[in-house]
Short mmCIF file of C-alpha atoms in Angstrom, two decimals:
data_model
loop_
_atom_site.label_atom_id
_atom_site.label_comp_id
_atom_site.label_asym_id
_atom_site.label_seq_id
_atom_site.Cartn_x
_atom_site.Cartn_y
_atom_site.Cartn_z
CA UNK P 101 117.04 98.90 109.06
CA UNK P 102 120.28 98.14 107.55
CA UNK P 103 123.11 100.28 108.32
CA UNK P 104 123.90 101.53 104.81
CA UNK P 105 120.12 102.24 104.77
CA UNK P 106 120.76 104.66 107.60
CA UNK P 107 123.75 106.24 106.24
CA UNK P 108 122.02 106.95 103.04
CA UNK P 109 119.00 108.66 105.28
CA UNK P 110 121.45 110.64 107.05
CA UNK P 111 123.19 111.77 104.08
CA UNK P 112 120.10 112.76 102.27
CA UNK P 113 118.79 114.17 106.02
CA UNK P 114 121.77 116.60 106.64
CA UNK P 115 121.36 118.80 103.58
CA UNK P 116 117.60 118.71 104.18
CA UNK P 117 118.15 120.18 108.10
CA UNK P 118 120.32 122.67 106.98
CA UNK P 119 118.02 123.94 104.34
CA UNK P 120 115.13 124.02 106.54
CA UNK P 121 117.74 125.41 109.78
CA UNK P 122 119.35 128.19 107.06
CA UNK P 123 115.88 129.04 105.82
CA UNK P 124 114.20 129.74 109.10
CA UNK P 125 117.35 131.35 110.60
CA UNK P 126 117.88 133.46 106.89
CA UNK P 127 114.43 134.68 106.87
CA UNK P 128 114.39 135.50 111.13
CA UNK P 129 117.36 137.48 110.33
CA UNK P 130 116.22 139.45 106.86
CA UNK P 131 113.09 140.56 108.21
CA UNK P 132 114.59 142.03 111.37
CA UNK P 133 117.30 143.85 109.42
CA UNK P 134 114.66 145.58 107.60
CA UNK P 135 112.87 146.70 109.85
CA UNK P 136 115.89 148.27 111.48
CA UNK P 137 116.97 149.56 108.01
CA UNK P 138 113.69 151.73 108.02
CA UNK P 139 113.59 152.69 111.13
CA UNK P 140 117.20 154.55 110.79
CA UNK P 141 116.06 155.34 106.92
CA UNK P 142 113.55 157.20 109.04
CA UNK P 143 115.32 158.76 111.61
CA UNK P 144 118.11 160.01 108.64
CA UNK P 145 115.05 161.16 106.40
CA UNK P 146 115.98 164.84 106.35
CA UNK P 147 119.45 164.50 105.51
CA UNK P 148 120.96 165.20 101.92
CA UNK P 149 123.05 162.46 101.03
CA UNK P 150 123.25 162.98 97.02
CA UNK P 151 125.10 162.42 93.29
CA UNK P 152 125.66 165.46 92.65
CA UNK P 153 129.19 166.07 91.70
CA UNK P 154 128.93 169.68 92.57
CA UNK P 155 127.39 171.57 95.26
CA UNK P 156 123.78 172.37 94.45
CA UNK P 157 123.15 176.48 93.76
CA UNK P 158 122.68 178.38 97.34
CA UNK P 159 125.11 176.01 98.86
CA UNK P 160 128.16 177.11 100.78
CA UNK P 161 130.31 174.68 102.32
CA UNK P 162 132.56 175.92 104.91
CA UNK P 163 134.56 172.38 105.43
CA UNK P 164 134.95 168.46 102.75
CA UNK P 165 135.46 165.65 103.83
CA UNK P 166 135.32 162.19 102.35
CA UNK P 167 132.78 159.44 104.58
CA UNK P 168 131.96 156.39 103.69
CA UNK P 169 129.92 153.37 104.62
CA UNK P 170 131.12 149.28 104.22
CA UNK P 171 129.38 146.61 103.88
CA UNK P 172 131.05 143.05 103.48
CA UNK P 173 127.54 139.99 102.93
CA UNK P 174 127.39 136.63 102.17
CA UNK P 175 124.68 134.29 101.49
CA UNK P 176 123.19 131.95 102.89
CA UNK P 177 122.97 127.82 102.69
CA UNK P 178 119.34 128.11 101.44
CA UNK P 179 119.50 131.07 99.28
CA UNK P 180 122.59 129.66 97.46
CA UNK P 181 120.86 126.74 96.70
CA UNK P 182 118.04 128.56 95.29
CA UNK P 183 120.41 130.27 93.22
CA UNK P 184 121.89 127.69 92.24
CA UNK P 185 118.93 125.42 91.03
CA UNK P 186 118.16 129.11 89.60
CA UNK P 187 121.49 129.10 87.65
CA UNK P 188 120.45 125.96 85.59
CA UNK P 189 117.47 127.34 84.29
CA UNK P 190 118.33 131.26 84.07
CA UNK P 191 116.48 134.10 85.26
CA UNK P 192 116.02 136.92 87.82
CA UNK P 193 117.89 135.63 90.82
CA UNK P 194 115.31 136.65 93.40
CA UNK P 195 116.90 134.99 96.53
CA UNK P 196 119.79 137.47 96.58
CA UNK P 197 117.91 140.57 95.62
CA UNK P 198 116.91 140.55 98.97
CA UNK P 199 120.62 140.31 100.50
CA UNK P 200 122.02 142.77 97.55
CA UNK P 201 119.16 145.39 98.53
CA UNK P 202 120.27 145.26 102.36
CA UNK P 203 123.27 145.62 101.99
CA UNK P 204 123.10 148.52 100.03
CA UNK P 205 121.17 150.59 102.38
CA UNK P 206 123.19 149.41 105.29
CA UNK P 207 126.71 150.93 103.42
CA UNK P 208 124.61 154.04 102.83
CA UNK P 209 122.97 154.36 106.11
CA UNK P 210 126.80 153.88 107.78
CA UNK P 211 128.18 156.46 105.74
CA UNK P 212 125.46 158.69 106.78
CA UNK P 213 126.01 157.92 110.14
CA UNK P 214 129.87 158.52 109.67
CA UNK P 215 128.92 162.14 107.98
CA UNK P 216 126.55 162.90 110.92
CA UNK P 217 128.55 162.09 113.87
CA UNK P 218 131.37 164.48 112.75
CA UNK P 219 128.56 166.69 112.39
CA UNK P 220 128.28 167.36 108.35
CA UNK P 221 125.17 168.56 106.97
CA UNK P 222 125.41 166.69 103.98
CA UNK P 223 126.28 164.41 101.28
CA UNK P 224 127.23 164.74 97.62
CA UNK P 225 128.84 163.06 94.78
CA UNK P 226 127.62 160.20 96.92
CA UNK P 227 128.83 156.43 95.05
CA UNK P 228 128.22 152.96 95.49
CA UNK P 229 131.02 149.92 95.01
CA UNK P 230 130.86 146.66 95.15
CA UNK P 231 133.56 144.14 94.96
CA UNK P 232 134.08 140.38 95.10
CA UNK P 233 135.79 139.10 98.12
CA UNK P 234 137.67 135.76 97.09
CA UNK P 235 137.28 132.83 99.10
CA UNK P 236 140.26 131.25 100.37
CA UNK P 237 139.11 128.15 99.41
CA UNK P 238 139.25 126.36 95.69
CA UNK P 239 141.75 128.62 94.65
CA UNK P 240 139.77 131.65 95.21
CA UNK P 241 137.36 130.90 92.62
CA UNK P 242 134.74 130.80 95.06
CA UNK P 243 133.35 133.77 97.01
CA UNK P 244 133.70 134.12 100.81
CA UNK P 245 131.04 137.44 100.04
CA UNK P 246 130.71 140.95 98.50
CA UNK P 247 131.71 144.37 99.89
CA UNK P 248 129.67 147.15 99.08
CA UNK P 249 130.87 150.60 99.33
CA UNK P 250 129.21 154.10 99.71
CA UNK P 251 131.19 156.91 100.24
CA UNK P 252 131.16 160.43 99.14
CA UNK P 253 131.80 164.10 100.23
CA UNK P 254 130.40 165.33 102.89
CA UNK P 255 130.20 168.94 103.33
CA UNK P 256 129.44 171.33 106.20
CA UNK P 257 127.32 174.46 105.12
CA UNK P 258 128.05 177.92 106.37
CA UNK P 259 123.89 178.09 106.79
CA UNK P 260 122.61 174.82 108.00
CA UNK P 261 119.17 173.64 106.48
CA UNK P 262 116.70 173.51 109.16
CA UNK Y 8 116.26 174.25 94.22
CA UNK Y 9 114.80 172.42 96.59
CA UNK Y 10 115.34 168.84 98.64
CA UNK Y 11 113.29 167.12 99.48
CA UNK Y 12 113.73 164.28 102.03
CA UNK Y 13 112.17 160.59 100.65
CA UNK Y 14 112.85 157.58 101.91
CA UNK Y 15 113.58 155.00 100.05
CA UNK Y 16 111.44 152.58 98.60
CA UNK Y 17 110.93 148.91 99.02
CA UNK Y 18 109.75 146.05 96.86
CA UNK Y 19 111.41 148.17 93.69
CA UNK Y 20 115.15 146.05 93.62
CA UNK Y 21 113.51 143.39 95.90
CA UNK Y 22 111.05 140.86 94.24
CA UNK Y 23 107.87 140.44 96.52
CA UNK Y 24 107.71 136.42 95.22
CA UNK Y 25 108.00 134.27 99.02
CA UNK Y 26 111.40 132.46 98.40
CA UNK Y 27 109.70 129.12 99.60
CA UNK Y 28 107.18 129.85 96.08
CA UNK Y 29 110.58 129.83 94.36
CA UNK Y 30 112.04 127.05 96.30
CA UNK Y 31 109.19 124.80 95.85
CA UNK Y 32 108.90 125.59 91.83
CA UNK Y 33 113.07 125.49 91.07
CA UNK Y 34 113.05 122.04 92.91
CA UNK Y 35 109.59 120.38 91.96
CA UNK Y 36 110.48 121.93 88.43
CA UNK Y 37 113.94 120.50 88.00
CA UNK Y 38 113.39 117.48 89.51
CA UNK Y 39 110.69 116.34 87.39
CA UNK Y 40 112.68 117.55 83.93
CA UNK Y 41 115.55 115.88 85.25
CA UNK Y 42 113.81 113.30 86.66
CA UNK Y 43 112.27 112.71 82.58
CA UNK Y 44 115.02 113.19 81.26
CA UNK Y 45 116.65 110.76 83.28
CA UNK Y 46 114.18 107.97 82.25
CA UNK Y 47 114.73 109.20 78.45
CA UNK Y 48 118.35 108.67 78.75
CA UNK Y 49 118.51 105.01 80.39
CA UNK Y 50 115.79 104.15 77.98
CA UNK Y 51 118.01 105.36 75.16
CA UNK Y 52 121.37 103.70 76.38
CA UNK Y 53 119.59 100.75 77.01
CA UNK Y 54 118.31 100.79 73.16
CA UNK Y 55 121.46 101.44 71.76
CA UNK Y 56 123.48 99.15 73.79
CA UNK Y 57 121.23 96.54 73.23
CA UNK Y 58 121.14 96.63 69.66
CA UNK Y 59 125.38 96.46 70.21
CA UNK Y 60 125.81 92.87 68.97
CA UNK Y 61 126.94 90.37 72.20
CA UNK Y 62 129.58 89.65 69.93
CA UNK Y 63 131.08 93.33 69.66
CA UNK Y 64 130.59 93.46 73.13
CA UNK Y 65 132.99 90.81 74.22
CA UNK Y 66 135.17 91.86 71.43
CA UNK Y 67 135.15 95.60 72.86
CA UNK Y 68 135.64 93.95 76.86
CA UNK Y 69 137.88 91.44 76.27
CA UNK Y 70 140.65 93.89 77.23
CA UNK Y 71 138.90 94.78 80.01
CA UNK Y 72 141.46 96.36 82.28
CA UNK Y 73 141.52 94.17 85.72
CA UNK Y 74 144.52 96.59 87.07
CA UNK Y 75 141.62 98.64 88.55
CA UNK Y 76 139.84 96.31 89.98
CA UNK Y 77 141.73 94.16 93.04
CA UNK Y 78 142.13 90.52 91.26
CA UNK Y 79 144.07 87.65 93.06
CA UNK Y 80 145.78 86.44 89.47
CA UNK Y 81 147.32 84.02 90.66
CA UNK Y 82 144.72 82.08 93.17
CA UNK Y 83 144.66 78.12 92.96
CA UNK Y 84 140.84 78.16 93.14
CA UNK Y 85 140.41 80.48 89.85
CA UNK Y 86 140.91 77.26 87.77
CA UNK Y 87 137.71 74.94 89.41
CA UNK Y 88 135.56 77.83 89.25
CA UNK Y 89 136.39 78.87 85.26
CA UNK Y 90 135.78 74.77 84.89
CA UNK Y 91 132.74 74.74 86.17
CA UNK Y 92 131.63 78.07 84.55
CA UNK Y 93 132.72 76.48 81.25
CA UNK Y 94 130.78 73.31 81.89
CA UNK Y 95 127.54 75.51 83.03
CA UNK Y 96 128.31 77.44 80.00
CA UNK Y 97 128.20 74.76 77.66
CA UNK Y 98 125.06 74.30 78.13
CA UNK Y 99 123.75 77.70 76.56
CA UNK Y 100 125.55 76.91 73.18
CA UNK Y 101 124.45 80.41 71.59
CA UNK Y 102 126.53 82.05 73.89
CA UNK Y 103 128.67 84.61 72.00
CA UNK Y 104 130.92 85.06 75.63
CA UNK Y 105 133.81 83.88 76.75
CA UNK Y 106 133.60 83.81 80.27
CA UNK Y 107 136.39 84.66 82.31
CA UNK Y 108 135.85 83.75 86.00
CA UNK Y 109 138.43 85.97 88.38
CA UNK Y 110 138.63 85.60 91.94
CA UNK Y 111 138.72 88.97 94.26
CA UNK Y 112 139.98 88.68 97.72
CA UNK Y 113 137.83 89.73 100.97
CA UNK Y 114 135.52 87.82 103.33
CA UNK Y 115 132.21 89.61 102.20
CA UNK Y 116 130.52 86.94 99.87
CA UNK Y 117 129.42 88.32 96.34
CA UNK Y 118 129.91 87.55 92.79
CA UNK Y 119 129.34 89.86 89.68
CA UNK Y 120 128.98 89.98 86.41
CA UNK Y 121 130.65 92.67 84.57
CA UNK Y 122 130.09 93.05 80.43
CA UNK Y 123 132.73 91.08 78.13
CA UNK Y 124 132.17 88.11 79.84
CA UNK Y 125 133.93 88.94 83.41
CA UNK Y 126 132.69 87.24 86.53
CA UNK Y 127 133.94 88.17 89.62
CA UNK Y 128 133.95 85.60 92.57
CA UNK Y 129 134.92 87.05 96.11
CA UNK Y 130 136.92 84.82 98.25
CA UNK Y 131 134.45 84.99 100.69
CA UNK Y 132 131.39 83.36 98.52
CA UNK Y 133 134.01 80.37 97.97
CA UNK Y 134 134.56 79.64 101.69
CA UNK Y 135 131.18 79.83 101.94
CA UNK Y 136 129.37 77.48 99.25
CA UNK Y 137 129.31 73.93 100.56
CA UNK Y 138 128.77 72.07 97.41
CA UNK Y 139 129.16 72.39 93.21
CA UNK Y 140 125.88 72.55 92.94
CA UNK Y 141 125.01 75.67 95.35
CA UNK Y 142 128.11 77.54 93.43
CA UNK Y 143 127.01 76.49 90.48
CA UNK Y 144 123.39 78.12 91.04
CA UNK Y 145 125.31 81.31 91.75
CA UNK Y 146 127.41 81.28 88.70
CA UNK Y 147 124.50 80.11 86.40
CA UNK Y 148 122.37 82.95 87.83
CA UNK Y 149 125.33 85.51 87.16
CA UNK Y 150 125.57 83.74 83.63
CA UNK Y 151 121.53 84.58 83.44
CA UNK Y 152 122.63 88.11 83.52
CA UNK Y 153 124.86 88.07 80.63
CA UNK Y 154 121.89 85.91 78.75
CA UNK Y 155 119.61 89.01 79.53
CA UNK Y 156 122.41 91.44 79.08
CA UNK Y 157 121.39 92.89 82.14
CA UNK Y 158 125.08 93.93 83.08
CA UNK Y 159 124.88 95.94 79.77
CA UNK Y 160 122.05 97.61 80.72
CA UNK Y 161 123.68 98.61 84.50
CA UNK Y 162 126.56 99.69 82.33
CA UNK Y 163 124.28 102.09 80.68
CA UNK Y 164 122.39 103.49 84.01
CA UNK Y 165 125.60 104.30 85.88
CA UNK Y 166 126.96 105.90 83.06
CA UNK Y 167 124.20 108.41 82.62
CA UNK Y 168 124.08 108.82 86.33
CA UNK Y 169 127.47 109.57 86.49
CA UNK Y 170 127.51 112.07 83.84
CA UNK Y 171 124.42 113.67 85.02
CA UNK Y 172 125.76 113.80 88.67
CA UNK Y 173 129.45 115.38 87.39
CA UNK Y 174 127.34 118.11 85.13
CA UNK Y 175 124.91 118.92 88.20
CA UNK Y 176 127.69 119.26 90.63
CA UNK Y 177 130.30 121.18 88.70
CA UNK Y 178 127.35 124.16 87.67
CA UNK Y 179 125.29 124.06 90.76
CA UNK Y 180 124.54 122.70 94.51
CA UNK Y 181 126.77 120.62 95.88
CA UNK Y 182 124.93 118.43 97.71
CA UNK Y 183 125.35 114.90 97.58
CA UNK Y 184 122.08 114.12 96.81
CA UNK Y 185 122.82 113.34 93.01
CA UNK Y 186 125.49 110.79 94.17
CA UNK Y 187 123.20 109.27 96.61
CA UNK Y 188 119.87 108.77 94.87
CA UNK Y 189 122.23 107.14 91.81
CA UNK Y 190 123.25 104.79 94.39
CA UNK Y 191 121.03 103.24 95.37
CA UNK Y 192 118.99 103.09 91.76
CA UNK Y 193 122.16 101.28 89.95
CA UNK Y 194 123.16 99.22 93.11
CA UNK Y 195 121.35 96.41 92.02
CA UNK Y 196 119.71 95.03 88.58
CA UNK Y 197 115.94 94.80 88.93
CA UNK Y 198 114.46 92.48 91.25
CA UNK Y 199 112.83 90.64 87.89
CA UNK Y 200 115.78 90.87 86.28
CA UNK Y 201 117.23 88.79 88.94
CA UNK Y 202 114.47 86.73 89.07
CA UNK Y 203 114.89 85.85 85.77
CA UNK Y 204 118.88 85.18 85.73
CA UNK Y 205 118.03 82.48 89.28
CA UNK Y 206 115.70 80.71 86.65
CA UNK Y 207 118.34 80.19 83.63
CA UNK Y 208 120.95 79.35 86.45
CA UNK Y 209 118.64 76.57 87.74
CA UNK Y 210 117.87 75.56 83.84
CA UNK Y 211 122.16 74.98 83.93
CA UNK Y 212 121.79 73.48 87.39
CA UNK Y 213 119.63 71.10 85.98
CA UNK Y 214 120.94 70.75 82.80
CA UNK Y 215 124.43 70.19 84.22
CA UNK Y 216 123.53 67.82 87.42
CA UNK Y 217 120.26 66.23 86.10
CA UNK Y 218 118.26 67.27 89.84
CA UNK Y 219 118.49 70.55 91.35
CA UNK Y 220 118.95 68.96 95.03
CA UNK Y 221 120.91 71.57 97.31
CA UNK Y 222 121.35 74.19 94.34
CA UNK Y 223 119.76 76.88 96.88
CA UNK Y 224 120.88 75.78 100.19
CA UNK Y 225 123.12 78.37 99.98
CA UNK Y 226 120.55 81.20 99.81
CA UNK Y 227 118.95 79.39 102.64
CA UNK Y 228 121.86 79.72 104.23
CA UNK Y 229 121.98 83.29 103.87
CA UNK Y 230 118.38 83.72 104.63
CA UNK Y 231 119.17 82.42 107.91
CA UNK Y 232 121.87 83.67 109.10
CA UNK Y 233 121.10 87.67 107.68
CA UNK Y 234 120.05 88.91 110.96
CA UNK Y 235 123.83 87.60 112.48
CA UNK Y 236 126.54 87.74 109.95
CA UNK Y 237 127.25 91.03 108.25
CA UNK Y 238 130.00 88.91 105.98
CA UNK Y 239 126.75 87.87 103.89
CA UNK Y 240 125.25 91.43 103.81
CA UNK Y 241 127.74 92.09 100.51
CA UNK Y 242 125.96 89.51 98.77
CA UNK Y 243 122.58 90.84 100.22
CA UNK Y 244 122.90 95.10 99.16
CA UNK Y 245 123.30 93.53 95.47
CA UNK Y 246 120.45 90.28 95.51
CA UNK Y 247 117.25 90.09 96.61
CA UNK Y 248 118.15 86.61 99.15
CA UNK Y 249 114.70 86.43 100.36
CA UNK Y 250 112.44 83.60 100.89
CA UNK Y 251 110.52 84.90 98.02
CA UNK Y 252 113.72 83.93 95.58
CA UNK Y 253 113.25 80.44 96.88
CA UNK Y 254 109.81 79.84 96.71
CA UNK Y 255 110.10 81.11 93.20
CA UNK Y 256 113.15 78.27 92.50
CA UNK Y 257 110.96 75.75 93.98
CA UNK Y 258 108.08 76.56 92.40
CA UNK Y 259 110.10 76.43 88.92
CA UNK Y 260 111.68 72.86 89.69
CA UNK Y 261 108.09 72.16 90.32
CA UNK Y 262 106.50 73.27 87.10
CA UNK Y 263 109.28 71.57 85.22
CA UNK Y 264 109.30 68.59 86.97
CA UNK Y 265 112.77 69.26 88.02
CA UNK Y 266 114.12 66.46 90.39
CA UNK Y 267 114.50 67.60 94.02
CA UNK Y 268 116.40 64.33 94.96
CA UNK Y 269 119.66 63.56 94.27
CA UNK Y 270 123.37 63.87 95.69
CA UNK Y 271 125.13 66.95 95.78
CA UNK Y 272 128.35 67.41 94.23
CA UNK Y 273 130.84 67.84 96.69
CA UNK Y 274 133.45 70.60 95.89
CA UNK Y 275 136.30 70.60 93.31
CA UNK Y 276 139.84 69.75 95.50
CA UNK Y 277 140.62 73.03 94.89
CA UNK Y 278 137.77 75.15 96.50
CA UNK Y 279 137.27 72.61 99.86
#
């Protein structure tokens, strides 16, 4: 075997392992944040976290404050080359759905842990953000990842739902 | 009114597809419509070069640019090599070239033909041929490719690959793949088209010499010595210099009823 034969192996090998690597690592990852995301989706069940702007009729809030949960993700090797490949042809981008979807819940599962442990019985006028964080590379055209935001008002009630 | 507690639910944002299902489709997808189109594309360049006269092609090459290209312009042995290109050359009176022989400097042996007429002659392959007649086998086999136009036809291949490559990398992945793959399918001309261009430079051999004695000693040469010397390996990543090449020179001398006896030409004062 020539040695340019081997170079071109490795070159066309090294994308190939980190594919394979990003995938199994990705995927190891994804599923266990899930099932951590339902377990404290779970435990938070009973609490009120809400759009409303105003405070629902009956409700009478003895202390506001604003709580809020942040999220900053970024994808991985394989699921940008999906996305990628997808971006040629168009169409639902399913490999970051995934990504998108957890971090969501995350942001508002932290800012219902922020409302709880001040001890708030709620949430309302609850609203999610999400902003591009610029990579420092290429002139910031590229992304380093995407922060997404919940926050809202969290309210203390003068009668506490049981 | 009322709340009541829900969690949330999965599978409505998130698609249930397995990514690999998507993986495998996107890449198994692409590659074989890029992959077609690919084939479409050479096969079209190759038409339309092809039907570019010879003549418009020199015409369009003769200005060929050499400041990109590392050219000693001033080497002593430039002038027996264009001399015995010319003589080679006058042999294939149809010829609508004018071949322009230019000498590059490095120890890796290799000569190429490039479209206008342009042959390229590394230093190396000069210290390295022992007689006229093995260098003249190696410029009447680069001659064969401008008689096939197969230089045209590489001009066409790593033209598409290199658009193809810049539109894939600026839009998506970038993995190297794309630079790769194009590579290795342009490094060379076909393996018949080379055969082809060693039989019209033995038909100038020949023609020019009256035997073809020694015209592949040189290949030998670098048949043996492959597994040692990596100054041959230049000449090696571009043509096939396998026993097979001989065998099929021999076997054309010997259908032809080419002489295999006579005396080499020893080199012009210039090249020994």
């Amino acid at each position: 075997m020539s040695p340019e034969s081997i170079e071109v192996l490795i070159s066309l090998l090294f994308p190939l392992v980190l594919l394979i690597g990003t995938y199994l690592i990705g995927t190891l990852l994804e599923r266990r944040h899930f099932t951590d995301l339902r377990a404290r989706e779970e435990h938070f069940r009973g609490f009120p976290a809400i759009t409303f702007e105003n405070l629902p009729a009956g409700w009478e809030a003895t202390s506001s404050d604003v709580v809020q949960g942040s999220v900053v993700v970024s994808l991985d090797y394989f699921k940008r080359f999906i996305a990628a490949l997808r971006a040629l042809v168009g169409g639902r981008v399913k490999s970051y759905e995934p990504l998108l979807d957890r971090a969501r819940r995350e942001a508002n599962l932290r800012m219902i842990e922020d409302a709880t442990s001040r001890g708030f019985h709620a949430v309302i006028n609850v609203r999610l953000e999400t902003s591009r964080m610029a990579s420092a590379r290429g002139d910031g055209k590229g992304t380093a990842g995407i922060e997404i935001l919940a926050y809202g008002t969290a309210i203390r009630l003068a009668s506490p739902p049981s | 009114m009322r709340f009541t507690p829900r969690l949330p639910r999965d599978g409505i944002n998130v698609s249930q597809e397995h990514p690999l299902k998507e993986a495998t489709v996107l890449i198994v997808g692409l590659g074989a419509v890029f992959a077609l189109l690919f084939i479409l594309l050479v096969w079209l360049v190759d038409i339309v070069l092809l039907l570019v006269p010879a003549e418009a092609e020199a015409r369009v090459f003769s200005s060929w640019d050499l400041s990109s290209l590392e050219v000693l312009s001033d080497d002593s042995r430039q002038a027996p090599v264009q001399e015995l290109v010319e003589r080679l050359a006058a042999h294939w009176p149809e010829s609508p070239y004018e071949f322009r022989v230019e000498i590059m400097p490095g120890d890796e042996a290799n000569a190429m033909a490039l479209p206008g007429g342009l042959i390229l002659v590394t230093e190396g392959l000069l210290d390295q041929v022992e007689t006229e007649n093995e260098l003249a086998l190696v410029m009447g086999h680069e001659l064969g490719h401008f008689k096939h136009r197969d230089h045209i036809r590489r001009l066409g291949r790593v033209t598409v690959l290199t658009i193809g490559a810049a539109v894939v990398s600026s839009s998506a992945a970038r993995v190297s793949l794309a630079d790769t793959v194009g590579n290795l399918a342009t490094r060379s001309f076909g393996r018949d088209d080379e055969r082809e261009a060693d039989r019209f430079g033995l038909e100038l051999v020949q023609a020019e010499f009256g035997h073809v004695a020694g015209a592949w000693k040189f290949f030998e040469r670098l048949d043996a010595s492959a597994l040692g010397i990596d100054r041959v390996a230049a000449y090696l990543s571009t043509h096939p210099g396998n026993r097979d090449r001989i065998d099929d020179l021999r076997a054309l001398a010997a259908a032809r009823g080419w002489p295999l006896d006579g005396e080499p030409v020893s080199l012009a004062l210039g090249l020994r």
